[in-house]
Amino acid sequence: MRTCRPVALPVVLAALAGLLAGGTAQARPPEALACALQAAPAGLDARIADVIISRDPDRGRETLDAVRALTDRCAEDQFLTPKQRDAYYGYVIGRMGRDVIDERLAAMGLPSALIDQALDIGPGNANNPAEKVTEGDLRRVTAAMAGAGHDPARISADGWGLINAWIIATAQMFDALRDLD
């Protein structure tokens, strides 16, 4: 039986770690968090997802710079400190990337809810910090996929890339939310 080896998460996380910093802030109302999501130009979310999936922030610099400009405008309206701006930037990257990656997973027949359940991530769950995501987490996802009737050996390399990207985007979004609380 041939299996596709998932991309190593530590490599992916290290690539994004330098891009995304945290700060502390007062809890923000949902409409403040939605500012950049609502103001984003069409297609920016897909470009963010592509950067997360590619694990190449240098190639995605133009996209990341566009997100920074967008989040800085919203952060200025919300009177965020520089550290809060960084956390908001991280939240928007995670949130927008997660939304697109969810659609791509669904198109491949891979339910993101199954990944969330296997790793206790997503809304209302533990959401371990990004630096605590391990190869063992991928084994739990593999077991959950198999248990739900999705043969892990039949998941393409692109599918595993999306699974890795989903985990990263989710961890990033919730890390940043913690930093904004």
Tab-separated table of C-alpha atoms in Angstrom:
chain	number	residue	atom	x	y	z
A	1	MET	CA	0.000	0.000	0.000
A	2	ARG	CA	1.460	3.349	-1.085
A	3	THR	CA	0.958	6.380	1.140
A	4	CYS	CA	1.632	10.034	0.482
A	5	ARG	CA	3.923	11.580	3.034
A	6	PRO	CA	2.560	14.855	4.394
A	7	VAL	CA	4.781	17.914	4.297
A	8	ALA	CA	6.632	18.345	7.573
A	9	LEU	CA	4.785	20.872	9.675
A	10	PRO	CA	7.858	22.236	11.441
A	11	VAL	CA	9.183	23.385	8.054
A	12	VAL	CA	5.898	25.066	7.210
A	13	LEU	CA	5.546	26.667	10.607
A	14	ALA	CA	9.110	27.965	10.553
A	15	ALA	CA	8.469	29.622	7.194
A	16	LEU	CA	5.446	31.457	8.527
A	17	ALA	CA	6.777	32.150	12.017
A	18	GLY	CA	8.908	35.075	10.919
A	19	LEU	CA	5.942	36.669	9.184
A	20	LEU	CA	3.508	36.594	12.025
A	21	ALA	CA	4.140	38.165	15.400
A	22	GLY	CA	1.846	38.467	18.378
A	23	GLY	CA	0.861	41.200	20.759
A	24	THR	CA	-1.666	41.699	23.492
A	25	ALA	CA	-4.872	43.682	23.281
A	26	GLN	CA	-8.314	44.173	24.684
A	27	ALA	CA	-10.945	41.857	23.240
A	28	ARG	CA	-12.238	43.250	19.964
A	29	PRO	CA	-15.834	43.173	18.816
A	30	PRO	CA	-16.548	40.932	15.797
A	31	GLU	CA	-17.068	43.912	13.499
A	32	ALA	CA	-13.540	45.134	14.268
A	33	LEU	CA	-12.134	41.732	13.327
A	34	ALA	CA	-14.211	41.722	10.139
A	35	CYS	CA	-12.864	45.049	8.855
A	36	ALA	CA	-10.065	43.622	6.698
A	37	LEU	CA	-12.162	40.647	5.620
A	38	GLN	CA	-14.854	42.962	4.288
A	39	ALA	CA	-12.459	45.485	2.751
A	40	ALA	CA	-10.227	42.936	1.005
A	41	PRO	CA	-10.131	43.049	-2.786
A	42	ALA	CA	-11.533	40.044	-4.617
A	43	GLY	CA	-9.060	37.175	-4.804
A	44	LEU	CA	-6.807	38.284	-1.952
A	45	ASP	CA	-8.052	35.390	0.176
A	46	ALA	CA	-7.074	32.855	-2.508
A	47	ARG	CA	-3.638	34.440	-2.829
A	48	ILE	CA	-3.173	34.180	0.955
A	49	ALA	CA	-4.158	30.517	0.855
A	50	ASP	CA	-1.637	29.959	-1.935
A	51	VAL	CA	1.130	31.506	0.199
A	52	ILE	CA	0.236	29.270	3.154
A	53	ILE	CA	0.082	26.186	0.941
A	54	SER	CA	3.347	27.019	-0.863
A	55	ARG	CA	5.284	27.603	2.361
A	56	ASP	CA	7.194	30.287	0.440
A	57	PRO	CA	6.667	33.693	2.062
A	58	ASP	CA	9.301	35.264	-0.207
A	59	ARG	CA	7.363	34.324	-3.320
A	60	GLY	CA	4.210	35.567	-1.599
A	61	ARG	CA	5.732	38.863	-0.454
A	62	GLU	CA	3.450	40.991	-2.649
A	63	THR	CA	0.380	39.278	-1.201
A	64	LEU	CA	1.645	39.544	2.371
A	65	ASP	CA	2.442	43.224	1.838
A	66	ALA	CA	-1.107	43.778	0.546
A	67	VAL	CA	-2.495	42.102	3.671
A	68	ARG	CA	-0.249	44.245	5.857
A	69	ALA	CA	-1.473	47.461	4.187
A	70	LEU	CA	-5.087	46.333	4.525
A	71	THR	CA	-4.775	45.342	8.173
A	72	ASP	CA	-2.837	48.499	9.016
A	73	ARG	CA	-5.695	50.622	7.639
A	74	CYS	CA	-8.216	48.739	9.750
A	75	ALA	CA	-5.925	48.766	12.777
A	76	GLU	CA	-5.586	52.531	12.496
A	77	ASP	CA	-9.380	52.873	12.574
A	78	GLN	CA	-9.446	50.701	15.702
A	79	PHE	CA	-6.552	52.548	17.410
A	80	LEU	CA	-4.498	49.349	17.715
A	81	THR	CA	-0.956	49.456	19.072
A	82	PRO	CA	1.883	48.106	16.896
A	83	LYS	CA	1.778	44.756	18.725
A	84	GLN	CA	-1.985	44.578	18.290
A	85	ARG	CA	-1.540	45.358	14.576
A	86	ASP	CA	0.791	42.381	14.251
A	87	ALA	CA	-1.735	40.124	15.959
A	88	TYR	CA	-4.508	41.413	13.701
A	89	TYR	CA	-2.335	40.816	10.641
A	90	GLY	CA	-1.797	37.223	11.786
A	91	TYR	CA	-5.502	36.767	12.410
A	92	VAL	CA	-6.435	37.973	8.925
A	93	ILE	CA	-3.873	35.717	7.249
A	94	GLY	CA	-5.118	32.712	9.203
A	95	ARG	CA	-8.794	33.525	8.759
A	96	MET	CA	-8.728	34.348	5.052
A	97	GLY	CA	-6.441	31.431	4.277
A	98	ARG	CA	-8.623	29.082	6.298
A	99	ASP	CA	-11.787	30.128	4.463
A	100	VAL	CA	-10.290	29.327	1.045
A	101	ILE	CA	-8.500	26.177	2.173
A	102	ASP	CA	-11.813	24.907	3.584
A	103	GLU	CA	-13.412	25.263	0.138
A	104	ARG	CA	-10.489	23.472	-1.507
A	105	LEU	CA	-10.614	20.627	1.010
A	106	ALA	CA	-14.354	20.245	0.430
A	107	ALA	CA	-13.785	20.092	-3.333
A	108	MET	CA	-11.440	17.132	-2.729
A	109	GLY	CA	-13.960	15.440	-0.446
A	110	LEU	CA	-11.813	16.044	2.655
A	111	PRO	CA	-13.912	17.431	5.504
A	112	SER	CA	-12.139	20.134	7.498
A	113	ALA	CA	-14.409	19.329	10.448
A	114	LEU	CA	-12.744	15.913	10.647
A	115	ILE	CA	-9.319	17.578	10.919
A	116	ASP	CA	-10.646	19.954	13.570
A	117	GLN	CA	-12.086	17.073	15.565
A	118	ALA	CA	-8.931	14.960	15.325
A	119	LEU	CA	-6.735	17.821	16.560
A	120	ASP	CA	-9.184	19.650	18.847
A	121	ILE	CA	-8.813	22.795	16.748
A	122	GLY	CA	-11.308	25.267	15.372
A	123	PRO	CA	-14.028	27.321	17.043
A	124	GLY	CA	-14.726	26.225	20.611
A	125	ASN	CA	-11.767	23.835	20.814
A	126	ALA	CA	-8.377	23.829	22.570
A	127	ASN	CA	-6.446	25.252	19.581
A	128	ASN	CA	-2.896	24.484	20.594
A	129	PRO	CA	-0.427	27.174	19.554
A	130	ALA	CA	1.106	26.761	16.109
A	131	GLU	CA	4.516	25.849	17.509
A	132	LYS	CA	2.946	22.856	19.267
A	133	VAL	CA	1.661	21.218	16.061
A	134	THR	CA	3.615	18.006	15.517
A	135	GLU	CA	3.993	15.072	13.160
A	136	GLY	CA	1.921	13.151	15.719
A	137	ASP	CA	-0.947	15.469	14.858
A	138	LEU	CA	-0.721	14.296	11.253
A	139	ARG	CA	-0.932	10.702	12.438
A	140	ARG	CA	-4.127	11.595	14.335
A	141	VAL	CA	-5.547	13.179	11.176
A	142	THR	CA	-4.569	10.094	9.182
A	143	ALA	CA	-6.353	7.852	11.701
A	144	ALA	CA	-9.428	10.114	11.697
A	145	MET	CA	-9.554	10.098	7.892
A	146	ALA	CA	-9.285	6.307	7.839
A	147	GLY	CA	-11.945	6.001	10.543
A	148	ALA	CA	-14.318	8.149	8.481
A	149	GLY	CA	-13.795	6.058	5.345
A	150	HIS	CA	-11.202	8.264	3.620
A	151	ASP	CA	-8.285	5.996	2.709
A	152	PRO	CA	-5.180	8.031	3.639
A	153	ALA	CA	-3.224	6.262	0.890
A	154	ARG	CA	-5.640	7.676	-1.680
A	155	ILE	CA	-5.252	11.263	-0.484
A	156	SER	CA	-3.052	13.010	-3.031
A	157	ALA	CA	0.019	15.043	-2.195
A	158	ASP	CA	-2.107	18.126	-2.942
A	159	GLY	CA	-4.706	16.873	-0.454
A	160	TRP	CA	-2.064	16.436	2.253
A	161	GLY	CA	-0.745	19.893	1.400
A	162	LEU	CA	-4.226	21.308	1.988
A	163	ILE	CA	-4.542	19.389	5.264
A	164	ASN	CA	-1.212	20.828	6.433
A	165	ALA	CA	-2.244	24.303	5.298
A	166	TRP	CA	-5.595	23.981	7.136
A	167	ILE	CA	-3.797	23.090	10.362
A	168	ILE	CA	-1.368	25.993	9.963
A	169	ALA	CA	-4.055	28.546	9.072
A	170	THR	CA	-6.240	27.413	11.969
A	171	ALA	CA	-3.367	27.563	14.454
A	172	GLN	CA	-2.358	30.973	13.133
A	173	MET	CA	-5.864	32.370	13.395
A	174	PHE	CA	-6.392	31.188	16.961
A	175	ASP	CA	-2.868	32.176	18.088
A	176	ALA	CA	-3.597	35.694	16.855
A	177	LEU	CA	-7.041	35.743	18.485
A	178	ARG	CA	-5.418	34.820	21.811
A	179	ASP	CA	-3.014	37.708	21.298
A	180	LEU	CA	-5.926	40.072	20.665
A	181	ASP	CA	-7.793	39.026	23.856
